[in-house]
Short mmCIF file of C-alpha atoms in Angstrom, two decimals:
data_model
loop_
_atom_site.label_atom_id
_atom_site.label_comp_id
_atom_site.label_asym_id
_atom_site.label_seq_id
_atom_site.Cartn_x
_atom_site.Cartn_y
_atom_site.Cartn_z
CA UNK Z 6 106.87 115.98 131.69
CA UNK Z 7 104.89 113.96 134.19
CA UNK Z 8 105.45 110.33 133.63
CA UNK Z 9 103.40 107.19 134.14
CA UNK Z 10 104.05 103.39 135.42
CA UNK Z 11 102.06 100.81 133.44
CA UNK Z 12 102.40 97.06 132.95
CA UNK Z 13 102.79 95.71 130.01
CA UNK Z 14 103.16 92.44 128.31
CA UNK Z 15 105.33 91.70 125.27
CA UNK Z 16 106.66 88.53 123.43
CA UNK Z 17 110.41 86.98 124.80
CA UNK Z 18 112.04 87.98 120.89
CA UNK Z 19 110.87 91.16 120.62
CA UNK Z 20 112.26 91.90 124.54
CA UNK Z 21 115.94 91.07 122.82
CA UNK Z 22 115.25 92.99 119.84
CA UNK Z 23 114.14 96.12 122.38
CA UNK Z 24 116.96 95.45 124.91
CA UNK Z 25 119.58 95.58 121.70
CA UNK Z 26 118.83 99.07 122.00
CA UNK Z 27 119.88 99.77 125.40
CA UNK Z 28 123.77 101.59 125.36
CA UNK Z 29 124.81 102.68 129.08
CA UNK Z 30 124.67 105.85 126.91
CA UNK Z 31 121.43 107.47 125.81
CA UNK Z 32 119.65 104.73 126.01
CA UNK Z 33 120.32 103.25 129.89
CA UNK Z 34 117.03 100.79 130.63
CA UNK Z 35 114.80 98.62 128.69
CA UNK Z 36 111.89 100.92 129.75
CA UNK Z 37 114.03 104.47 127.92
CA UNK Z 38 114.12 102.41 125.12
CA UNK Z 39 111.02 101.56 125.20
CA UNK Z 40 109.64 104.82 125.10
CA UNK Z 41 112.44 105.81 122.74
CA UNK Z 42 111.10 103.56 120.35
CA UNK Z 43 107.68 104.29 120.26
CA UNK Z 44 108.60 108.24 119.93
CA UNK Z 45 110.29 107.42 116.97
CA UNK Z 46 107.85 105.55 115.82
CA UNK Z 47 104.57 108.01 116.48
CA UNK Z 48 106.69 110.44 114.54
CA UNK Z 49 107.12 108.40 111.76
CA UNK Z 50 103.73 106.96 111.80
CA UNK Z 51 101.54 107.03 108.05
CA UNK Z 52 100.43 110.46 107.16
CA UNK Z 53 96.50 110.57 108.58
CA UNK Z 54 95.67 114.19 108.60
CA UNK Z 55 95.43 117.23 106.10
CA UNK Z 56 94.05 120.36 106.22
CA UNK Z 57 92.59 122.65 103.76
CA UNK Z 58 92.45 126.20 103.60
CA UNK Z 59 89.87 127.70 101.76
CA UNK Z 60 88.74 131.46 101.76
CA UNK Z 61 85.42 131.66 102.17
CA UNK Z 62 84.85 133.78 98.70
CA UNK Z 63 86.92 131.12 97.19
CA UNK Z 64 84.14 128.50 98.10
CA UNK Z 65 82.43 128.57 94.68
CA UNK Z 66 85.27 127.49 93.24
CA UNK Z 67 84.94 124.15 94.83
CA UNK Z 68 82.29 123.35 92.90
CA UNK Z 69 83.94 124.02 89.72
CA UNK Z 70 83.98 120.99 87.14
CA UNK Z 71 87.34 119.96 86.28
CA UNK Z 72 87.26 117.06 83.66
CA UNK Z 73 83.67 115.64 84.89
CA UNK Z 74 84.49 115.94 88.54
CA UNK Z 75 84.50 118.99 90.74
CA UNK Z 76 87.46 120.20 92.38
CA UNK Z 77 86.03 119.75 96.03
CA UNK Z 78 85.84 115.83 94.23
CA UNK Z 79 89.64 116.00 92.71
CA UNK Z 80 90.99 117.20 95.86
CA UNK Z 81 89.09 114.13 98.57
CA UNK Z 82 90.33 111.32 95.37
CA UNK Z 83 93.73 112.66 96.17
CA UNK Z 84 94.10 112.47 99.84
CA UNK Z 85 92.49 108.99 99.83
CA UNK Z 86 95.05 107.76 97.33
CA UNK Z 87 97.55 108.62 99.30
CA UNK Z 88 96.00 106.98 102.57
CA UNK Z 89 94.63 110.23 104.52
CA UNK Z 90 91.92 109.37 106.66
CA UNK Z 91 91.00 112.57 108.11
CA UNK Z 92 90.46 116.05 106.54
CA UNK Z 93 90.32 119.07 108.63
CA UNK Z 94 88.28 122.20 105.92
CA UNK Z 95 88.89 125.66 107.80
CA UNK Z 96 86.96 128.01 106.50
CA UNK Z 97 84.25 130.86 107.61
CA UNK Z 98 80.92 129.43 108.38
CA UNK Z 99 78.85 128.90 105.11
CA UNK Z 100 76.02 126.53 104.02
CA UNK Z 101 77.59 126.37 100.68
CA UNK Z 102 80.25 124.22 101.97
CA UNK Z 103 78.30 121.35 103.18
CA UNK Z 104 76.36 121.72 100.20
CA UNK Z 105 79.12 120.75 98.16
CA UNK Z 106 80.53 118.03 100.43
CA UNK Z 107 77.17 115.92 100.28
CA UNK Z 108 77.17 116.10 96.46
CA UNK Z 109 80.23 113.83 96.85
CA UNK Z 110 80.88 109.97 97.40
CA UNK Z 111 84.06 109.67 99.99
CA UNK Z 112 85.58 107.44 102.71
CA UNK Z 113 87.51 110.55 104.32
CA UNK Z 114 86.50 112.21 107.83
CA UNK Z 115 85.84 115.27 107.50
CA UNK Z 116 85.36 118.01 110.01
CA UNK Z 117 84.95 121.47 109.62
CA UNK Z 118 86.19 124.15 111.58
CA UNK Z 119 84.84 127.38 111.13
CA UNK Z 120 86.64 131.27 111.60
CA UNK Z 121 84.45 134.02 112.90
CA UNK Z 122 86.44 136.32 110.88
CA UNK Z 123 89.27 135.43 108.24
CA UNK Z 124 92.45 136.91 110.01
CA UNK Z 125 95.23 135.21 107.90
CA UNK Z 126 95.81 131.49 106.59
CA UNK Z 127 98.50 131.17 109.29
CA UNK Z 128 95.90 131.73 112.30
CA UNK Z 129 93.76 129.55 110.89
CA UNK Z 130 96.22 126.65 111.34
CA UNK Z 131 96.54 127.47 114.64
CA UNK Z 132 92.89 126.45 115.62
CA UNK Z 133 94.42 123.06 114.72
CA UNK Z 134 97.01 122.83 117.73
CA UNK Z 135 95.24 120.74 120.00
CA UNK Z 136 93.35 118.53 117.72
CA UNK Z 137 96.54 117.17 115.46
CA UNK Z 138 99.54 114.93 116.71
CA UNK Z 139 101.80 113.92 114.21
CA UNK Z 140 102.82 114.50 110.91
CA UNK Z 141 100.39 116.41 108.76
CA UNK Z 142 99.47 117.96 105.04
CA UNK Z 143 98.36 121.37 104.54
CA UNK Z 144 97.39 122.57 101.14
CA UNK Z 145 95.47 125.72 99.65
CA UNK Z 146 91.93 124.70 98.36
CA UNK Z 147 91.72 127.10 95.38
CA UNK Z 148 94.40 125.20 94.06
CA UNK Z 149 94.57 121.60 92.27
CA UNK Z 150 97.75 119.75 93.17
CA UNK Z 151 97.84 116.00 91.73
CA UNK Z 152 100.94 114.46 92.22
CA UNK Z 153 102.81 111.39 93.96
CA UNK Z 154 102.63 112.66 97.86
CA UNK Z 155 104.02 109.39 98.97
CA UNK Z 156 106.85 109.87 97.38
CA UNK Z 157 107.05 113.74 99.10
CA UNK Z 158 106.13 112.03 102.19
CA UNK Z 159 108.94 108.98 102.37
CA UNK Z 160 111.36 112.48 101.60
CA UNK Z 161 110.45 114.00 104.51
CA UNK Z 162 109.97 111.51 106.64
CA UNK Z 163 113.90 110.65 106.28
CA UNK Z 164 115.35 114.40 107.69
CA UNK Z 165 114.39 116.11 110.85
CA UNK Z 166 112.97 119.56 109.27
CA UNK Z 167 110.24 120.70 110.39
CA UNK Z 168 108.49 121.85 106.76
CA UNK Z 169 108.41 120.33 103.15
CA UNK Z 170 107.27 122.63 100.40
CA UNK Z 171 105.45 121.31 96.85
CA UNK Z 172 107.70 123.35 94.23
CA UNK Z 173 106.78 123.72 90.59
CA UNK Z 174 108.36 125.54 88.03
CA UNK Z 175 106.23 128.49 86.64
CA UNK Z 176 106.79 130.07 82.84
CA UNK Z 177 105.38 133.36 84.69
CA UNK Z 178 106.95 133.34 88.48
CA UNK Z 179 106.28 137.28 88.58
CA UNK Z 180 102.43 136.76 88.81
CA UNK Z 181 103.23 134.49 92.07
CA UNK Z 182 106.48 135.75 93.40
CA UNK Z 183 109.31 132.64 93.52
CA UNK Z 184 111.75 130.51 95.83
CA UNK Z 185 115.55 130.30 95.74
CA UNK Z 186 116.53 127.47 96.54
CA UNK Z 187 120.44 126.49 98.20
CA UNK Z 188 120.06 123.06 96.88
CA UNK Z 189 117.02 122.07 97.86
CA UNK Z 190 116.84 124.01 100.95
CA UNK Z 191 114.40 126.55 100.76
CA UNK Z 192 116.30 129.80 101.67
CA UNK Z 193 114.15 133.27 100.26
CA UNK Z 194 111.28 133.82 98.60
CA UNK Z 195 111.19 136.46 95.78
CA UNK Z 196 107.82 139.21 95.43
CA UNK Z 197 106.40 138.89 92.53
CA UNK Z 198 107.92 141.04 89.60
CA UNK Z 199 111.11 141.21 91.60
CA UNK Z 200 112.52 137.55 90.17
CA UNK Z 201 114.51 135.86 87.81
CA UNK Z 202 113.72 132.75 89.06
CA UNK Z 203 110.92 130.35 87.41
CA UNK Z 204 110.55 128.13 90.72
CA UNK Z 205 107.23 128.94 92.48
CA UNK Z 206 105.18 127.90 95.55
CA UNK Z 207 102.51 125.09 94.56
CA UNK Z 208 100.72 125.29 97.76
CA UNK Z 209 100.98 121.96 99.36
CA UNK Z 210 102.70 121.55 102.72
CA UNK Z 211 103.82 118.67 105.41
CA UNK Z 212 104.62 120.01 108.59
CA UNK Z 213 105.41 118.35 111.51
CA UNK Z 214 103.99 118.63 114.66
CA UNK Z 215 106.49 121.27 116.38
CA UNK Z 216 105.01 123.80 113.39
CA UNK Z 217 102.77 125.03 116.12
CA UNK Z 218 105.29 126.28 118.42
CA UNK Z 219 106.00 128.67 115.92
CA UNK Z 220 102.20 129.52 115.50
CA UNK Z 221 101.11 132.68 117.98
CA UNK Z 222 99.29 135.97 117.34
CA UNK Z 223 102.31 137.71 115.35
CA UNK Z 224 102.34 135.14 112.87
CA UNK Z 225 99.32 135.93 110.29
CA UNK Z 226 100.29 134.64 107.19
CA UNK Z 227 101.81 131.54 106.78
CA UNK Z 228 103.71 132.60 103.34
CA UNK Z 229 104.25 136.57 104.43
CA UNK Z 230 105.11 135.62 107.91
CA UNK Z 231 106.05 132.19 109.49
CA UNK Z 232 107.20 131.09 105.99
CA UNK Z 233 110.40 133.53 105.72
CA UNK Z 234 111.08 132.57 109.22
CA UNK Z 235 111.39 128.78 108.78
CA UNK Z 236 113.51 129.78 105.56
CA UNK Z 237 115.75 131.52 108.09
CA UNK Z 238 116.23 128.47 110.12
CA UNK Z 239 116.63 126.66 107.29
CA UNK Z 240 113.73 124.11 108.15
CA UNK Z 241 112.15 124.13 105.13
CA UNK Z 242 113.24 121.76 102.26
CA UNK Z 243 111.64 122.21 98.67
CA UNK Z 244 110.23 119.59 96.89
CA UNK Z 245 109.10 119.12 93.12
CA UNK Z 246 105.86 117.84 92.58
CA UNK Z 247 106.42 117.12 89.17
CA UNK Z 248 102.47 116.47 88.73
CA UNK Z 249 99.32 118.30 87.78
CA UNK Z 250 99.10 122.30 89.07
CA UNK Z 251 95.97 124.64 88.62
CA UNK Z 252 95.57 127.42 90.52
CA UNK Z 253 92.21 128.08 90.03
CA UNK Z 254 91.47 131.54 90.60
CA UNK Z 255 93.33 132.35 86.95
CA UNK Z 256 90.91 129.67 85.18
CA UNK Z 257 87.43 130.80 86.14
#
């Protein structure tokens, strides 16, 4: 990677606090750890970003009214909660969608990015490479999640794996298909009515930012497809959301 000289000025205590780093090791030079430092740290940064994935025959359902607020509504009081600033809605071009985001008062960014043709969820994310750096949320837009994502987020942020997955435990896996867990390392999923286990998939994702070096045109699906593969490589850890769950296609 091409590098670049640049002059920079910083305070006489925080110079000793980065030269402390320095080892004769991995770290040989003030300017390595330097750029060691802020690597770690633009990895570690705040979670800014999610993205929702919505099927475009699935729209209509953002516009459902859940307790006096529609979902579309739920799912933007969420992500601000939890401090994201930017959304990223991929779905297939369709006026209903802005529609139902200018019924709603928000502070989030939102852009939309449109598929000509709905290919698989796992494509979708892919139109994403260039546009996010850093850690990000992914979650399915038919489905209300309403939990504590901080405390998912301060999990994840203290391993190196690539994925954590929102778990939930489900009185009727075999209408979902199930995870079996190793601990909580996320090692097989189950097809539905082939599982005795009651631990399901609650749609909600962080990924980091290498996700999309796994992303190419043989990769579809994100849960048939790049999702058994990261369980493979044992990337993905499983976490319990322990919140509010509605997947709303089964409501309405």
């Amino acid at each position: 990677m091409k590098k670049e000289k640049i002059a920079i000025s910083l305070d006489s205590n925080l110079l000793q606090v980065i030269d402390s780093y320095v080892d004769n090791d991995f770290i040989r030079s003030r300017s390595q750890a330097i750029e060691s430092l802020l690597n770690e740290s633009i990895k570690n940064r705040p979670l800014l970003d999610a993205v929702m994935l919505i099927h475009e025959n699935s729209l209509d359902l953002l516009n459902k009214n859940l307790n006096g607020l529609i979902l579309m509504q739920h799912h933007l009081n969420f992500l601000e909660k939890n401090g994201v600033k930017k959304l990223y809605l991929i779905t297939k071009e369709n006026p209903k969608i802005k529609e139902i985001i200018s019924k709603i008062n928000h502070k989030i960014l939102i852009e939309l990015v449109y598929e000509k043709e709905h290919k698989g969820n796992a494509l979708a994310l892919s139109k994403l490479k260039e546009k996010i750096k850093g850690n990000f949320l992914v979650f399915n837009g038919d489905t209300l999640n309403n939990f504590n994502l901080k405390n998912m987020l301060n999990e994840f942020l203290k391993n190196n794996k690539i994925m954590y997955m929102g778990l939930i435990n489900s009185s009727s896996p075999s209408k979902y298909g199930s995870v079996v867990l190793d601990g909580n390392l996320v090692i097989n999923f189950k097809e539905k009515k082939k599982t005795n286990s009651y631990i399901i998939n609650a749609g909600v994702y962080l990924f980091r930012e290498e996700i999309f070096s796994y992303l190419n045109q043989d990769i579809k699906s994100l849960e048939k497809d790049l999702f058994p593969i990261l369980a493979k490589n044992h990337e993905i850890i499983g976490f319990f959301t322990f919140g509010e769950y509605l997947h709303l296609p089964e409501s309405f």
